[in-house]
Amino acid sequence: MQKINHTVNIQAATKLTPSSAQPLFQQVCVIGLGLIGASLAQAIKDNGLSQRLVAVDRHLPSIEEAIQHGLLDAGSAILSEVVSGSDLIVIAVPVQAVQAVFVDIKAAMDNGQLAIDCIITDVCSTKVNIIDAAKAVFETLPTGLVPAHPIAGAENSGYHARRATLFVNHSVIICELPTTSHLAIAKLRQLWEAVGASVMPMEAAHHDAILAHTSHLPHLLAFNLVEQLASHDDNLDIFRYAAGGFRDFTRIAASDP
């Protein structure tokens, strides 16, 4: 059985936000319950930013746990089973899987499950290829498409590593496209600020160039260093007597890039 429904107490989802007596969204659909997706879902729930919260993930045990914990109102491995009526979709899957998600979103728009101005965002660490993937699927880019990248993470991954405070005092880069509506940008900015982040606009190509140096290169160096030392004959002594700087590298190497 793919779809999982559960009746939960949604009192927390209707509490007042600092800027409004009503939740910012009627229904948020998070696609991917890894560290970032689950943490954002928890932050949305804890801050009362959506009337309903649903999710899509191929790992159904995560969906089941999220419902049992009261985080989700419904979940499924299939987008079409839970997405109807969503006014915000957050794509939190690996970059290479995003185009397939866009195909499912377009199908939901075509059959009337989603409004054509539904806000669509992502949390991926590269932006140009996300935009290219959208162009390959949609005839014209949706007015609600707002590529984004929260500069936050941890060495642990998966649903169990979620933290509602993960984004507090961290930056979120938003790529404002010429086709994107001002309302979509404003609402997404309000969402991220409500969960404690600072929003920074940036052009997609510039984002990718900057992050290649500040995030992707350190990950690559850390992975290569740890892999080489792990294969060394004296690796036990190397790791036993490593100092703090090396431990920082191993923490980066253990994280999900």
Coordinates of C-alpha atoms in Angstrom, one line a residue:
M1 CA 0.0 0.0 0.0
Q2 CA 1.6 3.2 -1.1
K3 CA -0.5 5.9 0.5
I4 CA -0.5 6.4 4.2
N5 CA -3.1 8.6 5.9
H6 CA -3.4 9.4 9.5
T7 CA -5.6 11.8 11.6
V8 CA -3.5 14.0 13.8
N9 CA -4.1 16.9 16.1
I10 CA -3.3 19.9 13.9
Q11 CA -3.5 22.5 16.6
A12 CA 0.2 23.3 16.2
A13 CA -0.3 23.9 12.5
T14 CA -2.9 26.6 13.2
K15 CA -1.1 28.6 15.9
L16 CA -0.4 32.3 15.2
T17 CA 2.7 33.2 13.3
P18 CA 4.6 36.5 14.2
S19 CA 3.3 38.2 11.0
S20 CA -0.2 36.7 10.4
A21 CA -3.2 35.2 12.2
Q22 CA -3.3 32.5 9.5
P23 CA -0.7 29.9 8.4
L24 CA 1.4 31.1 5.5
F25 CA 0.4 28.1 3.4
Q26 CA -2.7 25.8 3.2
Q27 CA -0.7 22.7 2.4
V28 CA 3.1 22.1 2.0
C29 CA 4.3 19.0 0.2
V30 CA 7.9 18.0 1.0
I31 CA 9.4 15.6 -1.5
G32 CA 12.3 13.8 0.2
L33 CA 12.5 13.3 4.0
G34 CA 16.3 13.4 4.3
L35 CA 18.1 15.7 6.7
I36 CA 17.1 19.0 4.9
G37 CA 13.6 18.0 3.8
A38 CA 12.7 16.5 7.2
S39 CA 14.3 19.4 9.1
L40 CA 12.3 22.0 7.1
A41 CA 9.1 20.0 7.5
Q42 CA 9.7 20.0 11.3
A43 CA 10.4 23.7 11.3
I44 CA 7.3 24.4 9.3
K45 CA 5.2 22.3 11.7
D46 CA 6.8 23.8 14.9
N47 CA 6.3 27.3 13.6
G48 CA 2.7 26.8 12.4
L49 CA 3.5 27.9 8.8
S50 CA 1.1 25.5 7.1
Q51 CA -2.4 24.2 7.7
R52 CA -1.5 20.8 6.4
L53 CA 1.9 19.1 5.8
V54 CA 2.3 16.1 3.5
A55 CA 5.4 14.3 2.1
V56 CA 6.6 12.0 -0.6
D57 CA 9.4 9.6 0.0
R58 CA 10.2 6.1 -1.5
H59 CA 11.3 5.0 2.0
L60 CA 7.9 4.3 3.5
P61 CA 9.2 3.7 7.1
S62 CA 10.2 7.3 7.2
I63 CA 6.7 8.4 6.1
E64 CA 5.1 6.1 8.7
E65 CA 7.3 7.4 11.5
A66 CA 6.7 11.0 10.5
I67 CA 2.9 10.4 10.7
Q68 CA 3.2 8.6 14.0
H69 CA 5.3 11.5 15.4
G70 CA 2.5 13.9 14.3
L71 CA 4.7 15.7 11.8
L72 CA 2.7 14.7 8.7
D73 CA -1.0 14.6 7.9
A74 CA -0.4 12.2 5.0
G75 CA 2.4 10.7 3.0
S76 CA 3.1 8.4 0.1
A77 CA 5.8 7.1 -2.2
I78 CA 3.7 8.5 -5.1
L79 CA 3.3 12.3 -5.6
S80 CA -0.2 12.2 -7.1
E81 CA -1.6 10.5 -4.0
V82 CA -1.0 13.3 -1.6
V83 CA -0.1 16.5 -3.6
S84 CA -3.6 17.7 -4.5
G85 CA -4.3 21.2 -3.2
S86 CA -0.7 22.0 -2.2
D87 CA 0.3 25.6 -2.6
L88 CA 4.0 25.0 -1.8
I89 CA 6.2 22.1 -3.0
V90 CA 9.7 21.7 -1.6
I91 CA 11.9 19.4 -3.6
A92 CA 14.5 17.8 -1.3
V93 CA 15.9 15.0 -3.4
P94 CA 19.4 14.5 -5.0
V95 CA 20.0 16.8 -8.0
Q96 CA 19.9 13.9 -10.5
A97 CA 16.4 13.0 -9.4
V98 CA 14.9 16.5 -9.7
Q99 CA 13.9 16.3 -13.4
A100 CA 11.7 13.2 -12.7
V101 CA 10.1 15.1 -9.9
F102 CA 9.3 18.0 -12.3
V103 CA 7.7 15.5 -14.6
D104 CA 5.3 14.4 -11.8
I105 CA 4.6 18.0 -10.8
K106 CA 3.7 18.9 -14.4
A107 CA 1.4 15.9 -14.6
A108 CA -0.3 17.1 -11.4
M109 CA -0.7 20.6 -12.9
D110 CA -2.1 19.1 -16.1
N111 CA -4.7 17.1 -14.4
G112 CA -5.8 19.9 -12.1
Q113 CA -4.3 18.6 -8.8
L114 CA -2.0 21.6 -8.6
A115 CA -2.6 25.2 -9.5
I116 CA -0.4 26.5 -12.3
D117 CA 0.9 29.2 -9.9
C118 CA 1.8 26.7 -7.1
I119 CA 5.1 27.7 -5.5
I120 CA 7.8 25.2 -6.4
T121 CA 11.2 25.4 -4.7
D122 CA 14.2 23.1 -4.0
V123 CA 17.0 22.8 -1.6
C124 CA 19.7 21.5 -3.9
S125 CA 23.3 22.7 -3.8
T126 CA 23.5 23.5 -7.5
K127 CA 21.1 25.8 -9.3
V128 CA 21.7 26.0 -13.0
N129 CA 21.0 22.3 -13.6
I130 CA 17.8 22.6 -11.6
I131 CA 16.6 25.4 -13.9
D132 CA 17.7 23.4 -16.9
A133 CA 15.8 20.4 -15.7
A134 CA 12.7 22.5 -15.3
K135 CA 13.1 23.9 -18.8
A136 CA 13.3 20.4 -20.2
V137 CA 10.0 19.5 -18.6
F138 CA 7.8 22.6 -18.7
E139 CA 6.9 24.4 -21.9
T140 CA 7.5 27.7 -20.0
L141 CA 8.9 27.9 -16.6
P142 CA 6.2 28.0 -13.9
T143 CA 5.6 31.5 -12.3
G144 CA 5.9 29.8 -8.9
L145 CA 9.4 28.3 -9.5
V146 CA 11.9 29.7 -7.0
P147 CA 15.2 27.8 -6.9
A148 CA 16.8 28.0 -3.4
H149 CA 19.7 26.6 -1.4
P150 CA 19.9 26.6 2.4
I151 CA 23.5 26.8 3.4
A152 CA 23.0 24.4 6.3
G153 CA 23.7 20.8 7.0
A154 CA 25.2 18.2 9.4
E155 CA 27.4 15.2 9.4
N156 CA 24.4 13.0 9.9
S157 CA 21.7 12.4 7.3
G158 CA 18.2 10.9 7.0
Y159 CA 14.9 11.5 8.7
H160 CA 16.2 10.7 12.2
A161 CA 18.8 13.5 12.0
R162 CA 16.2 16.2 11.5
R163 CA 16.3 19.4 13.6
A164 CA 13.8 22.2 13.4
T165 CA 16.6 24.6 14.3
L166 CA 18.9 23.5 11.5
F167 CA 18.4 26.7 9.6
V168 CA 18.6 29.2 12.4
N169 CA 21.3 31.8 11.8
H170 CA 22.1 30.3 8.4
S171 CA 21.8 31.8 5.0
V172 CA 19.4 30.7 2.3
I173 CA 20.2 31.7 -1.3
I174 CA 17.2 32.3 -3.5
C175 CA 17.5 32.6 -7.3
E176 CA 14.9 35.1 -8.6
L177 CA 14.1 34.2 -12.2
P178 CA 12.6 36.6 -14.7
T179 CA 9.6 34.4 -14.9
T180 CA 9.0 34.1 -11.2
S181 CA 6.1 36.0 -9.6
H182 CA 6.9 38.6 -6.9
L183 CA 4.3 36.8 -4.7
A184 CA 6.2 33.5 -4.9
I185 CA 9.5 35.1 -4.0
A186 CA 7.9 37.1 -1.1
K187 CA 6.2 34.0 0.4
L188 CA 9.3 31.8 0.1
R189 CA 11.4 34.6 1.7
Q190 CA 8.8 34.8 4.6
L191 CA 9.0 31.0 5.1
W192 CA 12.7 30.9 5.4
E193 CA 12.9 33.9 7.6
A194 CA 10.2 32.4 9.8
V195 CA 12.4 29.3 10.4
G196 CA 15.3 31.5 11.4
A197 CA 17.3 31.9 8.2
S198 CA 18.6 34.9 6.4
V199 CA 17.6 35.2 2.7
M200 CA 20.1 36.3 0.1
P201 CA 19.2 36.7 -3.6
M202 CA 21.7 35.5 -6.1
E203 CA 21.9 34.7 -9.8
A204 CA 22.0 30.9 -10.5
A205 CA 25.3 30.8 -12.3
H206 CA 27.0 33.0 -9.8
H207 CA 25.7 30.8 -7.0
D208 CA 27.2 27.7 -8.6
A209 CA 30.6 29.3 -9.1
I210 CA 30.7 30.5 -5.5
L211 CA 29.5 27.3 -3.9
A212 CA 32.0 25.2 -6.0
H213 CA 34.8 26.9 -4.0
T214 CA 33.2 27.3 -0.6
S215 CA 31.3 24.0 -0.3
H216 CA 31.9 21.5 -3.0
L217 CA 35.7 21.8 -3.1
P218 CA 36.1 21.3 0.7
H219 CA 33.9 18.2 0.5
L220 CA 36.0 16.8 -2.3
L221 CA 39.2 17.5 -0.4
A222 CA 37.9 15.9 2.8
F223 CA 36.6 12.8 1.0
N224 CA 39.9 12.3 -0.8
L225 CA 42.0 12.8 2.3
V226 CA 40.1 10.4 4.5
E227 CA 39.9 7.8 1.7
Q228 CA 43.7 7.9 1.2
L229 CA 44.5 7.8 4.9
A230 CA 42.1 4.9 5.5
S231 CA 43.9 2.8 3.0
H232 CA 47.3 3.6 4.6
D233 CA 49.1 0.7 6.4
D234 CA 49.3 2.7 9.6
N235 CA 45.7 4.0 9.5
L236 CA 44.9 3.0 13.1
D237 CA 47.7 5.1 14.5
I238 CA 46.9 7.9 12.1
F239 CA 43.3 8.2 13.2
R240 CA 44.1 7.5 16.9
Y241 CA 46.5 10.5 17.2
A242 CA 44.7 12.9 14.8
A243 CA 44.2 16.4 16.2
G244 CA 41.2 18.7 16.0
G245 CA 41.8 19.9 12.5
F246 CA 41.7 16.4 11.1
R247 CA 38.6 15.6 13.1
D248 CA 36.9 18.5 11.3
F249 CA 37.9 17.0 8.0
T250 CA 36.5 13.6 8.9
R251 CA 33.2 15.3 10.0
I252 CA 32.9 16.9 6.6
A253 CA 33.8 13.6 4.9
A254 CA 31.1 11.9 6.9
S255 CA 28.4 14.4 5.7
D256 CA 26.1 14.1 2.7
P257 CA 27.4 16.5 0.0

